[in-house]
Short mmCIF file of C-alpha atoms and ligand atoms in Angstrom, two decimals:
data_model
loop_
_atom_site.label_atom_id
_atom_site.label_comp_id
_atom_site.label_asym_id
_atom_site.label_seq_id
_atom_site.Cartn_x
_atom_site.Cartn_y
_atom_site.Cartn_z
CA MET E 1 -3.85 131.48 120.20
CA ASN E 2 -7.57 131.78 120.94
CA VAL E 3 -8.37 130.41 117.47
CA ARG E 4 -6.19 127.40 118.24
CA ASP E 5 -7.68 126.96 121.71
CA SER E 6 -11.16 126.97 120.07
CA GLU E 7 -10.03 124.31 117.64
CA HIS E 8 -8.76 122.19 120.55
CA MET E 9 -12.09 122.49 122.32
CA ILE E 10 -14.01 121.57 119.17
CA ALA E 11 -11.76 118.62 118.60
CA GLU E 12 -12.17 117.24 122.13
CA LEU E 13 -15.95 117.73 122.04
CA LYS E 14 -16.36 116.11 118.61
CA GLU E 15 -14.19 113.14 119.37
CA LYS E 16 -15.16 112.40 123.00
CA GLU E 17 -18.68 113.84 123.40
CA ASN E 18 -20.13 113.54 119.90
CA TYR E 19 -20.75 117.19 119.38
CA GLU E 20 -21.05 118.66 115.89
CA LEU E 21 -20.40 122.22 114.86
CA THR E 22 -23.29 124.51 113.93
CA GLN E 23 -23.30 128.04 112.61
CA ASP E 24 -26.71 128.73 114.10
CA ALA E 25 -26.72 129.61 117.78
CA LYS E 26 -30.45 129.00 118.01
CA GLU E 27 -29.88 125.33 117.19
CA ALA E 28 -26.89 124.81 119.48
CA ASP E 29 -26.86 122.57 122.61
CA LEU E 30 -23.73 124.31 123.71
CA ILE E 31 -22.48 127.85 123.12
CA LEU E 32 -18.82 128.56 123.80
CA ILE E 33 -17.61 132.11 124.14
CA ASN E 34 -13.85 132.30 123.89
CA THR E 35 -12.61 135.55 125.33
CA CYS E 36 -9.58 137.85 125.24
CA SER E 37 -8.66 140.13 128.14
CA VAL E 38 -5.66 142.03 126.71
CA ARG E 39 -7.63 145.28 126.47
CA GLU E 40 -10.67 146.37 128.44
CA LYS E 41 -13.26 146.55 125.64
CA PRO E 42 -13.64 142.83 124.84
CA VAL E 43 -14.23 142.17 128.55
CA HIS E 44 -17.26 144.49 128.55
CA LYS E 45 -18.50 142.90 125.37
CA LEU E 46 -18.56 139.45 127.04
CA PHE E 47 -21.49 140.19 129.34
CA SER E 48 -23.62 141.74 126.61
CA GLU E 49 -22.78 138.75 124.40
CA VAL E 50 -23.83 136.30 127.13
CA GLY E 51 -27.07 138.29 127.41
CA SER E 52 -27.87 138.06 123.73
CA PHE E 53 -27.14 134.35 123.60
CA GLU E 54 -29.39 133.80 126.66
CA LYS E 55 -32.26 135.34 124.68
CA ILE E 56 -31.94 133.20 121.59
CA LYS E 57 -30.60 129.87 122.88
CA LYS E 58 -32.90 126.83 122.92
CA ASN E 59 -34.23 125.42 126.14
CA GLY E 60 -31.57 123.55 128.08
CA ALA E 61 -28.67 124.71 125.95
CA LYS E 62 -25.51 125.39 127.88
CA ILE E 63 -23.30 128.48 127.77
CA GLY E 64 -19.55 128.18 128.52
CA VAL E 65 -17.23 131.16 128.98
CA CYS E 66 -13.67 130.30 128.04
CA GLY E 67 -10.30 131.99 127.49
CA CYS E 68 -8.35 134.71 129.26
CA THR E 69 -11.31 136.60 130.79
CA ALA E 70 -12.53 133.26 132.19
CA SER E 71 -9.09 132.86 133.79
CA HIS E 72 -9.03 136.25 135.36
CA LEU E 73 -12.67 136.81 136.38
CA GLY E 74 -13.22 133.18 137.45
CA ASP E 75 -16.40 132.70 139.51
CA GLU E 76 -17.25 136.41 139.31
CA ILE E 77 -18.62 135.42 135.90
CA PHE E 78 -21.24 133.21 137.59
CA LYS E 79 -22.20 136.11 139.86
CA ARG E 80 -22.59 138.59 137.01
CA ALA E 81 -24.18 136.13 134.59
CA PRO E 82 -25.92 133.37 136.61
CA ASN E 83 -27.04 131.55 133.48
CA VAL E 84 -23.46 130.68 132.48
CA ASP E 85 -22.97 126.91 132.95
CA PHE E 86 -19.22 126.74 133.17
CA VAL E 87 -16.07 128.86 133.16
CA LEU E 88 -12.97 127.46 131.58
CA GLY E 89 -9.82 129.58 131.56
CA ALA E 90 -6.98 129.63 129.03
CA ARG E 91 -4.44 126.89 129.72
CA ASN E 92 -7.25 124.66 131.08
CA VAL E 93 -8.53 123.80 127.64
CA SER E 94 -8.07 120.05 128.03
CA LYS E 95 -10.72 120.09 130.80
CA ILE E 96 -13.44 120.99 128.27
CA THR E 97 -15.09 117.54 128.31
CA LYS E 98 -15.25 117.65 132.12
CA ALA E 99 -16.62 121.24 131.96
CA VAL E 100 -19.56 120.33 129.76
CA ASN E 101 -20.52 117.46 132.11
CA THR E 102 -20.12 119.24 135.49
CA PRO E 103 -22.69 121.80 136.68
CA LYS E 104 -21.06 125.20 137.37
CA PHE E 105 -17.63 123.87 136.56
CA LEU E 106 -14.83 126.36 137.22
CA GLY E 107 -11.41 125.66 135.71
CA ASN E 108 -9.09 128.65 135.90
CA ASP E 109 -5.88 127.31 137.50
CA ILE E 110 -3.13 129.30 135.86
CA ASP E 111 -0.49 126.76 137.09
CA PHE E 112 -2.27 123.92 135.28
CA ASP E 113 0.21 122.18 132.98
CA GLU E 114 -1.21 120.82 129.78
CA SER E 115 2.02 121.01 127.81
CA ASN E 116 2.13 117.25 127.44
CA TYR E 117 -1.56 116.81 126.56
CA ALA E 118 -2.14 115.40 123.09
CA PHE E 119 -5.34 117.06 121.94
CA ALA E 120 -7.76 115.45 119.55
CA ASP E 121 -7.48 116.81 116.05
CA PHE E 122 -9.62 119.48 114.39
CA ARG E 123 -8.59 122.28 112.09
CA ASN E 124 -10.58 125.07 110.46
CA SER E 125 -8.30 125.08 107.41
CA LEU E 126 -7.05 122.10 105.48
CA TYR E 127 -4.06 124.02 104.11
CA LYS E 128 -2.81 125.96 107.09
CA THR E 129 -2.40 124.48 110.50
CA TYR E 130 -1.84 126.18 113.84
CA ILE E 131 0.50 124.46 116.30
CA ASN E 132 1.11 125.63 119.85
CA ILE E 133 4.76 125.44 120.80
CA SER E 134 4.54 127.01 124.24
CA ILE E 135 1.94 128.10 126.72
CA GLY E 136 2.00 131.11 129.02
CA CYS E 137 4.45 133.94 129.37
CA ASP E 138 6.65 135.06 132.28
CA LYS E 139 7.88 138.35 130.85
CA HIS E 140 5.44 140.42 132.92
CA CYS E 141 5.55 143.52 130.72
CA THR E 142 4.03 146.07 133.06
CA TYR E 143 0.95 146.78 130.96
CA CYS E 144 0.04 143.19 130.15
CA ILE E 145 -2.42 140.89 131.81
CA VAL E 146 -1.44 137.78 129.87
CA PRO E 147 0.97 136.31 132.48
CA HIS E 148 -1.96 136.46 134.93
CA THR E 149 -4.34 134.63 132.57
CA ARG E 150 -2.05 132.20 130.77
CA GLY E 151 0.41 131.58 133.58
CA ASP E 152 4.16 130.89 133.35
CA GLU E 153 5.87 129.92 130.15
CA ILE E 154 6.27 126.16 129.42
CA SER E 155 7.48 124.77 126.12
CA ILE E 156 5.64 121.94 124.48
CA PRO E 157 7.86 118.90 123.86
CA PHE E 158 9.35 118.75 120.36
CA GLU E 159 7.90 115.27 119.68
CA ILE E 160 4.33 116.54 120.19
CA ILE E 161 4.97 119.53 117.86
CA LYS E 162 6.57 117.31 115.22
CA ASN E 163 3.75 114.79 115.39
CA GLU E 164 1.14 117.50 114.94
CA ALA E 165 3.07 118.82 111.92
CA LEU E 166 3.44 115.41 110.37
CA LYS E 167 -0.23 114.59 110.92
CA ALA E 168 -1.33 117.89 109.34
CA VAL E 169 1.01 117.57 106.37
CA SER E 170 -0.19 113.97 105.76
CA LYS E 171 -3.73 115.38 105.56
CA GLY E 172 -2.71 117.99 102.98
CA ALA E 173 -1.49 120.99 104.99
CA LYS E 174 1.13 123.02 103.18
CA GLU E 175 1.73 125.53 105.93
CA ILE E 176 2.26 125.32 109.70
CA PHE E 177 1.79 128.34 111.92
CA LEU E 178 3.73 128.04 115.19
CA LEU E 179 2.11 129.79 118.15
CA GLY E 180 3.28 131.04 121.52
CA GLN E 181 3.52 134.31 123.46
CA ASN E 182 7.30 134.40 122.99
CA VAL E 183 8.07 131.79 120.36
CA ASN E 184 11.76 132.56 120.13
CA ASN E 185 12.20 131.81 123.80
CA TYR E 186 11.25 128.24 122.96
CA GLY E 187 13.12 125.54 124.88
CA LYS E 188 13.90 127.53 128.07
CA ARG E 189 11.67 125.30 130.25
CA PHE E 190 9.91 122.04 129.68
CA SER E 191 7.86 120.32 132.36
CA ASN E 192 9.68 116.97 131.85
CA ALA E 193 13.26 116.11 130.98
CA HIS E 194 13.83 117.15 127.36
CA GLU E 195 16.75 117.48 124.98
CA ARG E 196 18.16 121.01 124.67
CA ILE E 197 16.58 122.71 121.70
CA ASN E 198 15.95 126.35 120.95
CA PHE E 199 13.61 128.11 118.50
CA SER E 200 16.14 128.27 115.68
CA ASP E 201 16.76 124.51 116.02
CA LEU E 202 13.02 123.97 116.06
CA LEU E 203 12.61 125.84 112.79
CA GLU E 204 15.44 123.89 111.15
CA LYS E 205 14.13 120.53 112.32
CA LEU E 206 10.54 121.17 111.27
CA SER E 207 11.67 122.42 107.88
CA GLU E 208 12.99 118.90 107.13
CA ILE E 209 9.44 117.59 106.96
CA GLU E 210 8.76 116.49 103.40
CA GLY E 211 5.67 118.03 101.82
CA LEU E 212 5.68 120.92 104.20
CA GLU E 213 6.19 124.12 102.21
CA ARG E 214 5.83 126.99 104.63
CA ILE E 215 6.50 127.74 108.26
CA ARG E 216 5.11 130.86 109.98
CA PHE E 217 5.15 131.83 113.61
CA THR E 218 3.95 134.44 116.05
CA SER E 219 4.91 136.15 118.27
CA PRO E 220 8.67 136.43 118.51
CA HIS E 221 10.08 138.86 121.08
CA PRO E 222 12.58 141.46 119.86
CA LEU E 223 14.77 140.79 122.88
CA HIS E 224 15.44 137.18 121.79
CA MET E 225 16.24 137.98 118.17
CA ASP E 226 19.83 136.88 118.24
CA ASP E 227 22.06 136.65 115.13
CA ARG E 228 21.50 132.93 114.66
CA PHE E 229 17.73 133.38 114.76
CA LEU E 230 17.91 136.12 112.09
CA GLU E 231 20.22 133.92 110.00
CA VAL E 232 17.98 130.86 110.16
CA PHE E 233 14.97 133.02 109.47
CA SER E 234 16.62 134.65 106.42
CA LYS E 235 18.21 131.58 104.93
CA ASN E 236 15.75 128.72 105.47
CA PRO E 237 13.59 128.69 102.33
CA LYS E 238 10.56 127.18 104.11
CA VAL E 239 10.46 129.89 106.78
CA CYS E 240 8.11 132.58 105.43
CA LYS E 241 9.69 136.01 105.18
CA SER E 242 7.23 137.77 107.41
CA MET E 243 8.38 138.81 110.85
CA HIS E 244 6.22 140.24 113.63
CA MET E 245 8.36 142.51 115.81
CA PRO E 246 6.17 143.94 118.58
CA LEU E 247 7.74 147.36 119.24
CA GLN E 248 5.25 148.70 121.83
CA SER E 249 7.14 151.94 122.12
CA GLY E 250 10.08 153.63 120.37
CA SER E 251 11.24 155.35 123.54
CA SER E 252 13.94 153.57 125.57
CA GLU E 253 12.60 155.24 128.70
CA ILE E 254 9.08 153.95 128.13
CA LEU E 255 10.42 150.51 127.09
CA LYS E 256 12.17 150.39 130.43
CA ALA E 257 9.00 151.34 132.28
CA MET E 258 7.19 148.66 130.25
CA LYS E 259 9.91 146.15 131.24
CA ARG E 260 10.42 145.11 127.65
CA GLY E 261 14.08 144.33 128.10
CA TYR E 262 15.36 146.13 125.01
CA THR E 263 16.10 149.72 123.95
CA LYS E 264 15.14 151.75 120.86
CA GLU E 265 18.72 151.17 119.56
CA TRP E 266 18.53 147.38 119.99
CA TYR E 267 15.14 147.29 118.24
CA LEU E 268 16.35 149.39 115.30
CA ASP E 269 19.53 147.35 115.06
CA ARG E 270 17.58 144.07 114.82
CA ALA E 271 14.93 145.39 112.40
CA LEU E 272 17.43 147.06 110.04
CA LYS E 273 19.78 144.05 110.18
CA LEU E 274 16.81 141.90 109.23
CA ARG E 275 15.95 144.19 106.32
CA SER E 276 19.54 143.99 105.10
CA MET E 277 19.81 140.19 105.44
CA CYS E 278 16.40 139.46 103.93
CA LYS E 279 15.54 141.66 100.97
CA ASP E 280 11.80 140.80 100.68
CA VAL E 281 10.94 140.57 104.37
CA SER E 282 7.71 142.13 105.65
CA ILE E 283 7.87 143.41 109.15
CA SER E 284 4.71 143.88 111.21
CA THR E 285 4.42 145.35 114.67
CA ASP E 286 2.29 146.19 117.66
CA VAL E 287 2.43 149.73 119.15
CA ILE E 288 0.86 151.03 122.36
CA VAL E 289 0.44 154.79 122.64
CA ALA E 290 -0.06 156.80 125.80
CA PHE E 291 1.51 154.34 128.24
CA PRO E 292 1.66 156.09 131.66
CA GLY E 293 4.31 158.88 131.59
CA GLU E 294 4.65 158.94 127.81
CA SER E 295 5.82 162.46 126.88
CA ASP E 296 5.65 164.17 123.44
CA LYS E 297 9.33 163.34 123.13
CA ASP E 298 8.75 159.67 123.87
CA PHE E 299 5.97 159.56 121.30
CA GLU E 300 8.32 161.19 118.77
CA ASP E 301 10.69 158.22 119.30
CA THR E 302 7.87 155.90 118.38
CA MET E 303 7.22 157.93 115.22
CA ASP E 304 10.93 157.86 114.48
CA VAL E 305 11.05 154.03 114.61
CA LEU E 306 7.96 153.86 112.37
CA GLU E 307 9.67 156.06 109.81
CA LYS E 308 12.96 154.12 109.95
CA VAL E 309 11.53 150.62 109.84
CA ARG E 310 8.53 151.37 107.61
CA PHE E 311 6.37 148.48 108.83
CA GLU E 312 4.34 146.63 106.22
CA GLN E 313 1.65 146.15 108.85
CA MET E 314 1.01 147.84 112.19
CA PHE E 315 -1.48 147.00 114.95
CA SER E 316 -1.77 150.02 117.17
CA PHE E 317 -3.64 150.55 120.44
CA LYS E 318 -4.31 153.15 123.06
CA TYR E 319 -2.90 151.97 126.36
CA SER E 320 -5.65 150.21 128.33
CA LYS E 321 -5.42 149.94 132.08
CA ARG E 322 -5.55 146.28 133.08
CA PRO E 323 -6.12 144.80 136.54
CA LEU E 324 -3.22 143.01 138.25
CA THR E 325 -0.62 144.89 136.16
CA LYS E 326 2.10 147.21 137.45
CA ALA E 327 1.31 149.99 135.01
CA ALA E 328 -2.29 150.26 136.33
CA THR E 329 -0.99 151.94 139.49
CA MET E 330 1.70 154.09 137.86
CA PRO E 331 1.40 157.84 138.20
CA ASN E 332 1.02 160.06 135.13
CA GLN E 333 -1.73 158.10 133.43
CA ILE E 334 -2.39 159.87 130.09
CA SER E 335 -5.77 161.38 129.19
CA ASP E 336 -7.91 159.66 126.59
CA ASP E 337 -7.84 162.87 124.58
CA ILE E 338 -4.07 162.82 124.19
CA ALA E 339 -4.09 159.07 123.57
CA SER E 340 -6.57 159.44 120.72
CA LYS E 341 -4.57 162.28 119.13
CA ARG E 342 -1.35 160.25 119.27
CA LEU E 343 -3.02 157.16 117.93
CA ASN E 344 -4.39 159.15 115.05
CA ILE E 345 -1.03 160.75 114.20
CA LEU E 346 0.60 157.32 114.25
CA GLN E 347 -2.04 155.70 112.11
CA VAL E 348 -2.15 158.51 109.55
CA LYS E 349 1.63 158.26 109.15
CA HIS E 350 1.46 154.51 108.81
CA THR E 351 -1.21 154.70 106.15
CA GLU E 352 1.00 157.10 104.21
CA ILE E 353 3.91 154.65 104.41
CA LEU E 354 1.68 151.72 103.55
CA ASP E 355 0.34 153.43 100.46
CA GLU E 356 3.91 153.87 99.21
CA ILE E 357 4.76 150.23 100.00
CA VAL E 358 1.58 149.03 98.24
CA ALA E 359 2.20 151.13 95.09
CA LYS E 360 5.66 149.52 94.78
CA GLN E 361 4.14 146.04 94.52
CA LYS E 362 2.76 146.64 90.99
CA ASP E 363 4.18 144.17 88.46
CA LYS E 364 5.98 142.22 91.16
CA GLU E 365 5.56 138.41 91.18
CA PHE E 366 4.70 136.37 94.27
CA GLU E 367 4.16 132.73 95.11
CA VAL E 368 0.64 132.59 96.66
CA LEU E 369 -0.94 129.80 98.70
CA PHE E 370 -4.69 130.16 97.98
CA GLU E 371 -6.90 129.65 101.02
CA GLU E 372 -10.11 131.61 100.82
CA LEU E 373 -13.04 132.13 98.49
CA ARG E 374 -14.14 135.76 98.44
CA SER E 375 -17.09 137.57 96.92
CA GLU E 376 -17.30 138.57 93.27
CA GLY E 377 -15.44 135.50 92.05
CA PHE E 378 -12.14 136.18 93.79
CA VAL E 379 -9.88 133.67 95.51
CA ALA E 380 -7.36 134.98 98.04
CA GLY E 381 -4.21 133.79 99.69
CA ARG E 382 -0.96 134.97 101.16
CA SER E 383 2.44 135.59 99.63
CA ASP E 384 5.43 134.21 101.47
CA ASN E 385 5.92 137.68 102.99
CA ASN E 386 2.28 137.77 104.05
CA PHE E 387 0.67 140.14 101.53
CA LEU E 388 -3.01 139.34 101.04
CA ILE E 389 -3.35 138.70 97.29
CA GLN E 390 -6.48 137.86 95.25
CA VAL E 391 -7.12 136.72 91.71
CA LYS E 392 -10.26 135.86 89.78
CA GLY E 393 -10.82 132.11 90.17
CA SER E 394 -12.73 129.31 91.90
CA GLU E 395 -12.51 126.42 94.37
CA GLU E 396 -9.93 124.52 92.41
CA LEU E 397 -7.32 127.12 93.36
CA LEU E 398 -7.81 126.39 97.08
CA GLY E 399 -4.76 124.74 98.67
CA LYS E 400 -2.62 125.40 95.58
CA MET E 401 0.55 127.48 95.29
CA LYS E 402 0.66 129.66 92.20
CA LYS E 403 2.83 132.44 90.85
CA VAL E 404 0.89 135.66 90.67
CA LYS E 405 1.76 138.98 89.02
CA ILE E 406 0.32 142.07 90.75
CA THR E 407 -1.74 144.16 88.40
CA ASN E 408 -3.73 146.42 90.75
CA PRO E 409 -2.29 146.83 94.23
CA ARG E 410 -4.75 148.24 96.79
CA ARG E 411 -4.27 149.00 100.47
CA MET E 412 -6.38 146.07 101.72
CA VAL E 413 -5.57 143.57 99.06
CA LEU E 414 -3.19 143.25 96.08
CA ASN E 415 -5.07 142.19 92.95
CA GLY E 416 -3.19 140.07 90.52
CA GLU E 417 -3.20 137.51 87.71
CA ILE E 418 -1.90 133.95 87.75
CA LEU E 419 1.16 133.55 85.57
N1 LIG U 1 -3.13 148.16 126.54
C1 LIG U 1 -3.06 148.28 125.20
N2 LIG U 1 -2.52 147.36 124.41
C2 LIG U 1 -2.08 146.21 124.99
N3 LIG U 1 -1.48 145.12 124.47
C3 LIG U 1 -1.21 144.26 125.52
N4 LIG U 1 -1.60 144.79 126.66
C4 LIG U 1 -2.16 146.02 126.42
C5 LIG U 1 -2.71 147.05 127.19
N5 LIG U 1 -2.80 146.96 128.51
C6 LIG U 1 -1.15 144.96 123.09
C7 LIG U 1 0.32 144.82 122.87
C8 LIG U 1 0.47 143.36 122.48
C9 LIG U 1 -0.82 143.14 121.76
C10 LIG U 1 -1.21 141.70 121.65
O1 LIG U 1 -1.78 143.84 122.58
O2 LIG U 1 0.72 145.69 121.84
O3 LIG U 1 1.64 143.13 121.68
FE1 LIG U 2 2.29 140.26 127.51
FE2 LIG U 2 4.83 141.01 127.40
FE3 LIG U 2 4.20 138.43 127.69
FE4 LIG U 2 3.79 139.65 125.28
S1 LIG U 2 5.78 139.35 126.26
S2 LIG U 2 2.33 138.27 126.42
S3 LIG U 2 3.23 141.72 126.02
S4 LIG U 2 3.82 140.03 129.18
#
């Protein structure tokens, strides 16, 4: 979502203020730092980053701090870093042109509604296009700061989404990537009168766009994975067979304390049903270890889900105490020592599973959309089920879909040959 927010800022600045992108901070008239606040570490990094840009920036160049940390720290950023020119929070992105023209501009209203704002157009990739379908989140999982930085959930009107998709496809995009904190809760609330439409309907309608080959999305919430959603996901040929299912914990007790709204049994039921409905699906997940009160038994439940679902990809984190969240004041906070041990056990097990999954890909054939030139003459892209695959080749493969046979599968990338 931050990548897309950055694209929106770039688009507005290019179109309305005549800015151009530069890769060299020393040359820039404006330096934008787009921040995350989900865990504590990136927040610390922000101030050292501002400091290093202050040292190298040219005279008169402005520095803007944007994103979730801008939302939640607000004018404290000016106090800690007086050389920052403006602070522009997530969900206030459309104010970027005002921000660059107003000294010490502060835009961090988390009730600001830009769901109907049609942003100017800019995309990093010609072949893959990110499209926001909702902003904010009102789930209030007890560990998570996002509802305090991105505000309540509002869906973006279907017409705006469809227009973005049509525009991107007319410019050559093959893939759209739908973004939201809880994409499969789409359609619960719009800020203006709107036809009833849910996420499964949205997928079906967008898949009718001619020339569009692939639809991806993130993140769906396991709680909203009803049968129809799993069915549309499995059957619609344009919907890529890669599902992110953020588990967070395998223990029903901890899930309750996290306010996730589902149990271990529900999660396993959905994941295993998905595996049975959709033979080639890849399932990725997010796991938090050492949430307050997590016992050895709770952690074993997480390991149990890992072994049963055998995720193709896992993002795992030590619980990080965040301001404004309920979990921050819970008793039984877990020591960093235990957290590190659990994270290690989890990651070692996942690597073992991954190595088995990777080895099984040898000689398999995948349809790959090539997107990226890599070193040593390789070109890389993603399979429908999101494996990173590379072949020897050059620019002319970019933006093309080709059938590839895997010859040498490695943990980080599957090497193959075009058929
Ligand atoms: N501590 C650790 N991980 C967190 N996440 C969200 N909040 C926290 C936190 N306080 C993780 C969740 C989420 C992912 C984007 O970040 O796993 O799915
Ligand atoms: Fe955070 Fe939970 Fe919302 Fe995801 S669903 S953004 S974890 S509050």
